[in-house]
mmCIF file of C-alpha atoms and ligand atoms in Angstrom:
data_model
loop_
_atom_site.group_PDB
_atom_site.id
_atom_site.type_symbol
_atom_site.label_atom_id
_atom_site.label_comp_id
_atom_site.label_asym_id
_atom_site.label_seq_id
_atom_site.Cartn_x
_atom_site.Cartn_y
_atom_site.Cartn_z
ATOM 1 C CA UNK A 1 36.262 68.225 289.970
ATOM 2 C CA UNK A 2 37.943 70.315 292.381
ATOM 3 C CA UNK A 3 40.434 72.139 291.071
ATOM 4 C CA UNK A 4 43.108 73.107 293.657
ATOM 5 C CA UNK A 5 46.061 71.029 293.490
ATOM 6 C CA UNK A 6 45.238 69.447 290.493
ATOM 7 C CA UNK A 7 48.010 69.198 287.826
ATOM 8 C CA UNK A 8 46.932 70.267 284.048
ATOM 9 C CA UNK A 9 48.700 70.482 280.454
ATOM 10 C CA UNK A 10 48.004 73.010 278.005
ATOM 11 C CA UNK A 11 49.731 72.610 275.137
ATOM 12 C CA UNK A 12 49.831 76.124 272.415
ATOM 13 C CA UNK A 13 50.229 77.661 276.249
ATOM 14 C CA UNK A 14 53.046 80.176 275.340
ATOM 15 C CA UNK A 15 50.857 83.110 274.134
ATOM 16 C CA UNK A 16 46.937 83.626 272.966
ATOM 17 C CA UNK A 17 44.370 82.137 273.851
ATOM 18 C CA UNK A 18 46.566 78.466 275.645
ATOM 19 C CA UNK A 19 48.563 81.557 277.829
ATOM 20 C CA UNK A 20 44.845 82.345 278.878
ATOM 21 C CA UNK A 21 43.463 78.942 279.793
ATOM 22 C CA UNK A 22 46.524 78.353 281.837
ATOM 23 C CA UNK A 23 46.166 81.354 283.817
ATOM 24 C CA UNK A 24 43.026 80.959 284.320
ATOM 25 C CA UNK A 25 43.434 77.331 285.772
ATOM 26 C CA UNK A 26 46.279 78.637 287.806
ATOM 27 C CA UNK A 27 44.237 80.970 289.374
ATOM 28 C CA UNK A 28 41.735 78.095 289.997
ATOM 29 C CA UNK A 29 44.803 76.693 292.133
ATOM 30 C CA UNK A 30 45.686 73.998 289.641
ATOM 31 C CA UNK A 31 49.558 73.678 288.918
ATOM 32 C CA UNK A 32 50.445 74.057 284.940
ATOM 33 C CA UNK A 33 52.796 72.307 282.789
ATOM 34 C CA UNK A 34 53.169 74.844 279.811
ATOM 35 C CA UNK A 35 53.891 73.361 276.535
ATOM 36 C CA UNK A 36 55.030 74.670 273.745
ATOM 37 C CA UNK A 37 57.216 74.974 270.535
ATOM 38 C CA UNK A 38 59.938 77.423 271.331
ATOM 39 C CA UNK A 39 60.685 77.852 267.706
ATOM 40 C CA UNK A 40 58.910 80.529 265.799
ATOM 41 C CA UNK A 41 59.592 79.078 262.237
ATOM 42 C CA UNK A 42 56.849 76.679 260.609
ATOM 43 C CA UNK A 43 58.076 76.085 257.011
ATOM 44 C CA UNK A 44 54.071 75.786 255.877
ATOM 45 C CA UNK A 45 52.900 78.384 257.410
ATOM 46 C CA UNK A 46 52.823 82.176 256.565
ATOM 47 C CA UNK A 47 53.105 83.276 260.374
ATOM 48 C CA UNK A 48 55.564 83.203 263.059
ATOM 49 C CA UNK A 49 54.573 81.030 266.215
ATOM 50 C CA UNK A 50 55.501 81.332 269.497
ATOM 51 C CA UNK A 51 59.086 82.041 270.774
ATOM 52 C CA UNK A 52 60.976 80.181 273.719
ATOM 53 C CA UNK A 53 61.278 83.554 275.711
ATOM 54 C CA UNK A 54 57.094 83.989 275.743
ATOM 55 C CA UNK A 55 57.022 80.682 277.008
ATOM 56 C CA UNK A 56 59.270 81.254 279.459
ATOM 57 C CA UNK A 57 57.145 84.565 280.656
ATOM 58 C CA UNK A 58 53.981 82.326 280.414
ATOM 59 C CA UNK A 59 55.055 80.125 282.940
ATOM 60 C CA UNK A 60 56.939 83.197 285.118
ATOM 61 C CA UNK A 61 52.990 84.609 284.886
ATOM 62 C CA UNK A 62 51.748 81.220 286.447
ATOM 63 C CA UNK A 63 53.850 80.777 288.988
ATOM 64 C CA UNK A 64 53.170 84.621 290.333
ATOM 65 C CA UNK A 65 49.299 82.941 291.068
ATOM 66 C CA UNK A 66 50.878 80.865 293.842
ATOM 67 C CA UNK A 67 51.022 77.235 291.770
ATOM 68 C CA UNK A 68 53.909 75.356 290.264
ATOM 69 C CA UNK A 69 54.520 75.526 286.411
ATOM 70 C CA UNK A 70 56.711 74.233 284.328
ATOM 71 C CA UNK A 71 58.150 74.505 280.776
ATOM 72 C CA UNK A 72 57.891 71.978 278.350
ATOM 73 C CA UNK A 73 59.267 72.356 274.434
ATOM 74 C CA UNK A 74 57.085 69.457 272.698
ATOM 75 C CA UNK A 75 55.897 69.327 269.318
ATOM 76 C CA UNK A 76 52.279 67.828 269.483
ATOM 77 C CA UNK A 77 53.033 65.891 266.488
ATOM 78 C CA UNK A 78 55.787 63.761 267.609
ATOM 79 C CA UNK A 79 54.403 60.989 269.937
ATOM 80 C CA UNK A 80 58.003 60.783 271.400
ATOM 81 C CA UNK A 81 58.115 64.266 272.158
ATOM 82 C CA UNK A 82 54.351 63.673 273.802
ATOM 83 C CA UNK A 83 55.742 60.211 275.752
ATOM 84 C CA UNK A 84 58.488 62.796 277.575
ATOM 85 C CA UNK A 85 55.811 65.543 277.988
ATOM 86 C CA UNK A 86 53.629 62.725 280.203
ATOM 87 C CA UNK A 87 56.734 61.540 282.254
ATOM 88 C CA UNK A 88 58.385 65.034 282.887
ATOM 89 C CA UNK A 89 54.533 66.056 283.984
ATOM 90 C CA UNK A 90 54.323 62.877 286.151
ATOM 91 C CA UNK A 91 57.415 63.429 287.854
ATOM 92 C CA UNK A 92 57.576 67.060 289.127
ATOM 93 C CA UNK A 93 54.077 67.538 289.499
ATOM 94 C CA UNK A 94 52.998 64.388 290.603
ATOM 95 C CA UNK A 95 50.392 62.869 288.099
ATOM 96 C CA UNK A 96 48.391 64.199 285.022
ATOM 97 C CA UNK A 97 44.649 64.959 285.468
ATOM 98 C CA UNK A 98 43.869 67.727 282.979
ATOM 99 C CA UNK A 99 44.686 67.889 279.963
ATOM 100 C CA UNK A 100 43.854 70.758 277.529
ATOM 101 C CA UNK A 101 44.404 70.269 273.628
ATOM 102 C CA UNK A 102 45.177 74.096 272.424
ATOM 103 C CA UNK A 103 48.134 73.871 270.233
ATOM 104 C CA UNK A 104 46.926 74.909 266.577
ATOM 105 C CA UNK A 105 47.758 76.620 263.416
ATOM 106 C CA UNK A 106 45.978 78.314 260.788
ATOM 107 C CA UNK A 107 46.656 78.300 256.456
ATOM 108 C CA UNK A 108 44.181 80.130 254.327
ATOM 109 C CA UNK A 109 43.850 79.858 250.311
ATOM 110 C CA UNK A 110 41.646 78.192 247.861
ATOM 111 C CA UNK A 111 41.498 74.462 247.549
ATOM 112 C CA UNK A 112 42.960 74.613 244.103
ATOM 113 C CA UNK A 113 46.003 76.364 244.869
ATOM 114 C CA UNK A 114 46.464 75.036 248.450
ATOM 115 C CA UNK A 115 49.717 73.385 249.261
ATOM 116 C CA UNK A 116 49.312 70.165 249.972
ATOM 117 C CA UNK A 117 51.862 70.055 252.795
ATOM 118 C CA UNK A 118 50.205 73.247 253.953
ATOM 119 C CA UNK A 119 46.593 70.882 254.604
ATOM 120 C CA UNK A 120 48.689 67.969 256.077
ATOM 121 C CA UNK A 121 50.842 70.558 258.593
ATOM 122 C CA UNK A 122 47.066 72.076 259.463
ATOM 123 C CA UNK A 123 45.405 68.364 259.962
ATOM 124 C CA UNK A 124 48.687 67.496 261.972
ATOM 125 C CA UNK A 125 49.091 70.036 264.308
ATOM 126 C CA UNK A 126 45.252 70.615 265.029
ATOM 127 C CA UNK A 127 43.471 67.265 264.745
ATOM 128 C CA UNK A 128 46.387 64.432 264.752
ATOM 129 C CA UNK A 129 47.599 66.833 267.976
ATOM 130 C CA UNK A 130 44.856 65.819 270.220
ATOM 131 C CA UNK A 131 44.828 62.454 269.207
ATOM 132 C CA UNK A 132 48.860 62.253 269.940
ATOM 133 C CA UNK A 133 48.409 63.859 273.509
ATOM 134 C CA UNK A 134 45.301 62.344 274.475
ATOM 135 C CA UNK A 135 47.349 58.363 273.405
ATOM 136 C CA UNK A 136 50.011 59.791 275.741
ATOM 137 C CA UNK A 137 48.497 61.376 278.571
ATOM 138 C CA UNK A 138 45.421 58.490 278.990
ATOM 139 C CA UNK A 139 47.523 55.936 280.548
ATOM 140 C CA UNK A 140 48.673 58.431 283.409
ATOM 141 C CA UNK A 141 45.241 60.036 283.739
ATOM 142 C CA UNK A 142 43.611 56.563 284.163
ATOM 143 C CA UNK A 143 45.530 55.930 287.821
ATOM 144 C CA UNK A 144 43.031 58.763 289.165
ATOM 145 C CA UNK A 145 39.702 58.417 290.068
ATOM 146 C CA UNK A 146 38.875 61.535 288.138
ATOM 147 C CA UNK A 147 40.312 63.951 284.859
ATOM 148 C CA UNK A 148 39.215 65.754 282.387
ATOM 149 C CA UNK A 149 40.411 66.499 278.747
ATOM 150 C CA UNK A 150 39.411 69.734 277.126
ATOM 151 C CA UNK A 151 39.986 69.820 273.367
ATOM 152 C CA UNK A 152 40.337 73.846 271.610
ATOM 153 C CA UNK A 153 38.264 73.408 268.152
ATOM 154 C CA UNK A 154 36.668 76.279 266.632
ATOM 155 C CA UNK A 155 33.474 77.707 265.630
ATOM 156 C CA UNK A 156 35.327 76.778 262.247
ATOM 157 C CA UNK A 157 34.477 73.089 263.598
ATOM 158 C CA UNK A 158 30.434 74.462 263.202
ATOM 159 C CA UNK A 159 30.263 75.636 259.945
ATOM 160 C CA UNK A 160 32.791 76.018 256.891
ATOM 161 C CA UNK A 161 33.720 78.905 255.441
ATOM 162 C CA UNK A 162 35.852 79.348 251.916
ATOM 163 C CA UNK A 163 39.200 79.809 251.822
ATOM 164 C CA UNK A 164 39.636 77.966 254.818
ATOM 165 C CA UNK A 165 39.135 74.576 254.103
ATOM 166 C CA UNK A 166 41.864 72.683 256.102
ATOM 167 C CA UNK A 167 41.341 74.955 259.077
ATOM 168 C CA UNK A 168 37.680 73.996 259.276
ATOM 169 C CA UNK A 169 38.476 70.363 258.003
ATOM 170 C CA UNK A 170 40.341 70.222 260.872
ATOM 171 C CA UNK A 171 38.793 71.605 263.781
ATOM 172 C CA UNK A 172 35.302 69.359 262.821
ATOM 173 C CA UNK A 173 37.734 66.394 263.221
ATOM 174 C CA UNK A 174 38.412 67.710 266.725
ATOM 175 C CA UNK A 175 34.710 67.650 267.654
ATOM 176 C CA UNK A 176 34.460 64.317 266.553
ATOM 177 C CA UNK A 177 37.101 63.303 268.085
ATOM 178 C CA UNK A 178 36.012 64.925 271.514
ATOM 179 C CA UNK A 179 32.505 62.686 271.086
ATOM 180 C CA UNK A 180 34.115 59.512 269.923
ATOM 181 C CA UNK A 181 36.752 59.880 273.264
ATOM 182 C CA UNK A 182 33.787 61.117 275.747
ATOM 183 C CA UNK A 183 32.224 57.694 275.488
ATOM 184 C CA UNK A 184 35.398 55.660 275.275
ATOM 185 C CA UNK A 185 37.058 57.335 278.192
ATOM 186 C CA UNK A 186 33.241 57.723 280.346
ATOM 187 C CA UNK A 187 34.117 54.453 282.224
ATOM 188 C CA UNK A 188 37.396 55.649 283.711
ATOM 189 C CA UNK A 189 35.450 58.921 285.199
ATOM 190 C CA UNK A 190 37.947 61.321 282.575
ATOM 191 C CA UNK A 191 34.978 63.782 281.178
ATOM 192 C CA UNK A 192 36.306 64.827 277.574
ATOM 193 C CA UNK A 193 34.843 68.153 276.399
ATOM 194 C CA UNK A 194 35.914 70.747 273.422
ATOM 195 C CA UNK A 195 35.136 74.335 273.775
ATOM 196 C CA UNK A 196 34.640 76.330 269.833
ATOM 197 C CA UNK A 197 36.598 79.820 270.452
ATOM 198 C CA UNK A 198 34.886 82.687 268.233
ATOM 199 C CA UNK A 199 36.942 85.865 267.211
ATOM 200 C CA UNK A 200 40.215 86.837 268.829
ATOM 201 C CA UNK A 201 43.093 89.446 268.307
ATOM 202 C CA UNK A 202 45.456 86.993 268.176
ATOM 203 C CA UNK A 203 48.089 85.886 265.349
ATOM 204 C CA UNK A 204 45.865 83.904 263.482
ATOM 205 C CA UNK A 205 43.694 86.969 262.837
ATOM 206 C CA UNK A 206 46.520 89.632 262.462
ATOM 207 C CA UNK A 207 48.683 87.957 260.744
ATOM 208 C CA UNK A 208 46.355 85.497 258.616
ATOM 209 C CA UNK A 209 42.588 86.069 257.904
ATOM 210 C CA UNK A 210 42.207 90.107 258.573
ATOM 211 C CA UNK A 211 44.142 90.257 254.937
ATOM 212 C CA UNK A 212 41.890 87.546 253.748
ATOM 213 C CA UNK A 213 38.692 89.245 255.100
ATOM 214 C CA UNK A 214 39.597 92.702 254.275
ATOM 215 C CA UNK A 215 40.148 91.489 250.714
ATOM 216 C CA UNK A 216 36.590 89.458 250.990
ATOM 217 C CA UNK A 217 35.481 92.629 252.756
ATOM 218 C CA UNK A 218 36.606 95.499 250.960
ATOM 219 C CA UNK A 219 38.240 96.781 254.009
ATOM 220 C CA UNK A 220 41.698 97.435 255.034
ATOM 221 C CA UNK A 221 43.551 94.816 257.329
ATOM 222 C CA UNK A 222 43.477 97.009 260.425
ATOM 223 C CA UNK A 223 39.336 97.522 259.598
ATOM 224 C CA UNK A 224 39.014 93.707 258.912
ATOM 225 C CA UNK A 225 38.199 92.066 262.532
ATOM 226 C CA UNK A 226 36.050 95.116 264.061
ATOM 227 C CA UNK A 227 34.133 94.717 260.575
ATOM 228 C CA UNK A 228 33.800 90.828 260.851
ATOM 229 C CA UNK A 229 32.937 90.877 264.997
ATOM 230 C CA UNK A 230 30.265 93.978 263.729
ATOM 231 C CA UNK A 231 28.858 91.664 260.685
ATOM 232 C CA UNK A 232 28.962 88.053 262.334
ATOM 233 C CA UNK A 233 28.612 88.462 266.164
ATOM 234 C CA UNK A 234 25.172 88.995 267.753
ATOM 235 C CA UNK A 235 27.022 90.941 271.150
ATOM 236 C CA UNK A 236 28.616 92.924 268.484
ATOM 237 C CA UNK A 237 32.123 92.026 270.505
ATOM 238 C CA UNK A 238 35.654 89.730 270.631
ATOM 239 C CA UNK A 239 36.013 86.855 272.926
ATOM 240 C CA UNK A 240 39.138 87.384 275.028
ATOM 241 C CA UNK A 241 41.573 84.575 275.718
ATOM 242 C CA UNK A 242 40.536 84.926 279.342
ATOM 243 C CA UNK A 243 37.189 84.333 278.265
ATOM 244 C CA UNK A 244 38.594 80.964 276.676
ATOM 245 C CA UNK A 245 39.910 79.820 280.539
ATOM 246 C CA UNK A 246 37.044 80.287 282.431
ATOM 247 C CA UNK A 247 35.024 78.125 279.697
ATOM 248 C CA UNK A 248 37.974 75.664 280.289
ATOM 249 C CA UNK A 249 37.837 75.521 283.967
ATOM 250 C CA UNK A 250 34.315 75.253 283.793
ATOM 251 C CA UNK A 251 34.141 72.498 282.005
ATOM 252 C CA UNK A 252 36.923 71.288 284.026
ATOM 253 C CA UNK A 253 34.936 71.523 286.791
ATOM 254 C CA UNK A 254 31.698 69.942 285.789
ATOM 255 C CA UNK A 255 31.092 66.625 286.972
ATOM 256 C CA UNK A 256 28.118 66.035 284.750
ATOM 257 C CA UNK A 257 29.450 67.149 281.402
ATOM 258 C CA UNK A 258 30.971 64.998 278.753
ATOM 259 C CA UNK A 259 31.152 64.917 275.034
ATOM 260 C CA UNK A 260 29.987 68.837 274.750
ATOM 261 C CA UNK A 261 31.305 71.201 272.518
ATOM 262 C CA UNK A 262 30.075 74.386 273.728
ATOM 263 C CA UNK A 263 31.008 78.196 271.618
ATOM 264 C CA UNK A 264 32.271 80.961 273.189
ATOM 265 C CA UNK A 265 31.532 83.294 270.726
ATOM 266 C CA UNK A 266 29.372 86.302 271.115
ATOM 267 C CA UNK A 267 26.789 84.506 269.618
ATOM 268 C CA UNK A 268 28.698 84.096 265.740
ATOM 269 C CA UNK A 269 28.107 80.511 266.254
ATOM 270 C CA UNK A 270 25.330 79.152 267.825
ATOM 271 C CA UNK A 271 24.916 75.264 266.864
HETATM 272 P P1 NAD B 301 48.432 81.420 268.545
HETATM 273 O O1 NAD B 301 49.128 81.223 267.249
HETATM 274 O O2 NAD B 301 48.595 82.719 269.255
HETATM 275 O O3 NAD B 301 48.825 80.275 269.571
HETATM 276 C C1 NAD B 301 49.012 78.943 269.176
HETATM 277 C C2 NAD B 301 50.151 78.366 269.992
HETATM 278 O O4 NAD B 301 50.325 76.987 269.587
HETATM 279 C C3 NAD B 301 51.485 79.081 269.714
HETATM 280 O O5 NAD B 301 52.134 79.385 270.931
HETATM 281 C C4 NAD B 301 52.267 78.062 268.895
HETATM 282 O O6 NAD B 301 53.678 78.163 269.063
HETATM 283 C C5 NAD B 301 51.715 76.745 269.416
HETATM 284 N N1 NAD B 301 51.911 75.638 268.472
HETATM 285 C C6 NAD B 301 51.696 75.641 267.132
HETATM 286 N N2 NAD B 301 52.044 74.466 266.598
HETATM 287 C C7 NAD B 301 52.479 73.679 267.629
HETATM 288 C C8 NAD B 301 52.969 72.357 267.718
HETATM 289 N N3 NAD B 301 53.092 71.586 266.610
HETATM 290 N N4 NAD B 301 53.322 71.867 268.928
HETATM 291 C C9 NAD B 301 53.210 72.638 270.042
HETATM 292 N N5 NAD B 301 52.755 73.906 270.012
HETATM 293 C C10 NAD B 301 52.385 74.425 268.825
HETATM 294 O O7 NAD B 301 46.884 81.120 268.257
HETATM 295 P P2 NAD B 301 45.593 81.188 269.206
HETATM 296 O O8 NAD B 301 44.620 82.069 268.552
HETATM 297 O O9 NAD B 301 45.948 81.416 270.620
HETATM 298 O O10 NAD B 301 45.051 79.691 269.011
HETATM 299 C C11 NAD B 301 44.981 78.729 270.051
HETATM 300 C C12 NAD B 301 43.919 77.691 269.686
HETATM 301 O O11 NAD B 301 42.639 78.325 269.575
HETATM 302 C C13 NAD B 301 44.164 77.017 268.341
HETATM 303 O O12 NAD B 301 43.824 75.646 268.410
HETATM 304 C C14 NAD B 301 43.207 77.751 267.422
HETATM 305 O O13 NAD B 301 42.871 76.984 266.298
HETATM 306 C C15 NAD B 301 42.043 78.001 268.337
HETATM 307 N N6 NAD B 301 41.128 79.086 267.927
HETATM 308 C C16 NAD B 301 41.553 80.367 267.793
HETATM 309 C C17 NAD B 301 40.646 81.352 267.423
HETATM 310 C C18 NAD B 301 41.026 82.811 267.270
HETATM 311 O O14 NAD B 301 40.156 83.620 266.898
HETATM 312 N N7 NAD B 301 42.236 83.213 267.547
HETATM 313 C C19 NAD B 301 39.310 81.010 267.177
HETATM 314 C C20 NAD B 301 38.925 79.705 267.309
HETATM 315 C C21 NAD B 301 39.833 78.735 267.699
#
């Protein structure tokens, strides 16, 4: 799919690693709704999300690459919120015809003293999410003759690791999910793919697991994520959120691709 005046979603697209993909598809010449929270405060979680002022610089950033971009405050776990998202999209840009499932949120701990509200915010946000875009966005996509729908799992969506058991939980939902809508959405021409990010400097490491691994580790925080990228990557290096969008547009792009998951990951996941 050609990518130039195409209209795409990303949803988490304030900061990290959805602020990446949508520059990256901007640059690509595709117009960008950004979507977002704009409200730091997540009552299960033990980090602060994004603010309403970085996603208004997020879509300032886009529109310096020459496209339109707009701002959209949406919580991908309320369908209504999701319903407005599609019509807002439809009507100043024109029609929907990528859509890219990046919102998520991290909560580490043992199963035996995990909250439960803790796993049902995690399975909300990062596997009901998709499913709650995708429901809104499909009807809109389907009046094209092409889209594409790029779903942000994990290499925690490869293999489990302990102390992060609604994370991964999660994120393997999300590649099923991506295989299950592939086939059911092949007939309409709307290629559904998931990319599995590996190791980035972004909140959910700072703020969440470099305390976890340091403690698993023996490290201090700072140490913890050069020590994990040294132990677990074979390039012995971090992915970049800019590495995340050119996957994405990629796999935008690619006519002949459906139901993949592919890693980014320097090689620390490589089924
Ligand atoms: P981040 O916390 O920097 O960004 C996540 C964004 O999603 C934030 O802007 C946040 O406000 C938004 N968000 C959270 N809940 C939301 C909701 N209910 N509705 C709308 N927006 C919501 O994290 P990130 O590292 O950029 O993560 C982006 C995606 O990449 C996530 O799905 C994450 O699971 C995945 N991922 C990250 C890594 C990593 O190493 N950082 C690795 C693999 C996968």
């Amino acid at each position: 799919m050609e990518l130039k005046g195409k209209n795409a979603i990303v949803t988490g697209a304030a900061r990290g690693i959805g602020r990446g993909i949508a520059l990256k598809l901007a640059a690509a010449g595709a117009n960008v709704a950004i979507v977002d929270l704009g409200n730091p405060a997540d009552r299960a979680l033990t980090y602060n999300l994004s603010a309403q002022t970085e996603l208004n610089r997020t879509v300032d950033e886009v529109k310096k690459l020459g496209v339109k971009a707009i701002p959209i405050l949406a919580d991908v776990t309320r369908y209504a919120d999701l319903e407005r998202m599609a019509s807002e999209v439809v009507a100043k840009l024109g029609a929907i015809d990528i859509l890219v499932n990046n919102a998520g949120i991290i909560a580490v701990g043992p199963v035996s003293d995990f909250a439960e509200d803790a796993w049902d915010r995690v399975m909300a946000v990062n596997a009901k999410g998709p499913f709650l875009c995708a429901k809104a966005c499909i009807p809109h996509m389907a009046k094209q003759s092409e889209g594409a729908i790029v779903n942000i799992a994990s290499v925690a969506g490869k293999t489990g690791h302990g102390g992060a058991s609604a994370y991964c939980a999660s994120k393997f939902a999300v590649v099923g999910f991506t295989q299950a809508l592939a086939e059911e959405l092949g007939p309409l021409n709307i290629r559904v793919n998931a990319v599995c990010p590996g190791f980035l400097r972004t909140a959910m490491w700072t703020d969440v697991l470099d305390p976890l691994i340091g403690a698993q580790y023996g490290v201090n925080r700072e140490a913890a994520f050069d020590e994990y990228i040294a132990r677990n990557t074979y390039l012995k290096r971090e992915q970049t959120p800019a590495d995340i969008g050119e996957a994405v547009v990629y796999l935008c792009r690619a006519n002949n691709i459906t139901g993949e998951t592919i890693n980014v990951a320097g090689g620390g996941e490589v089924h």
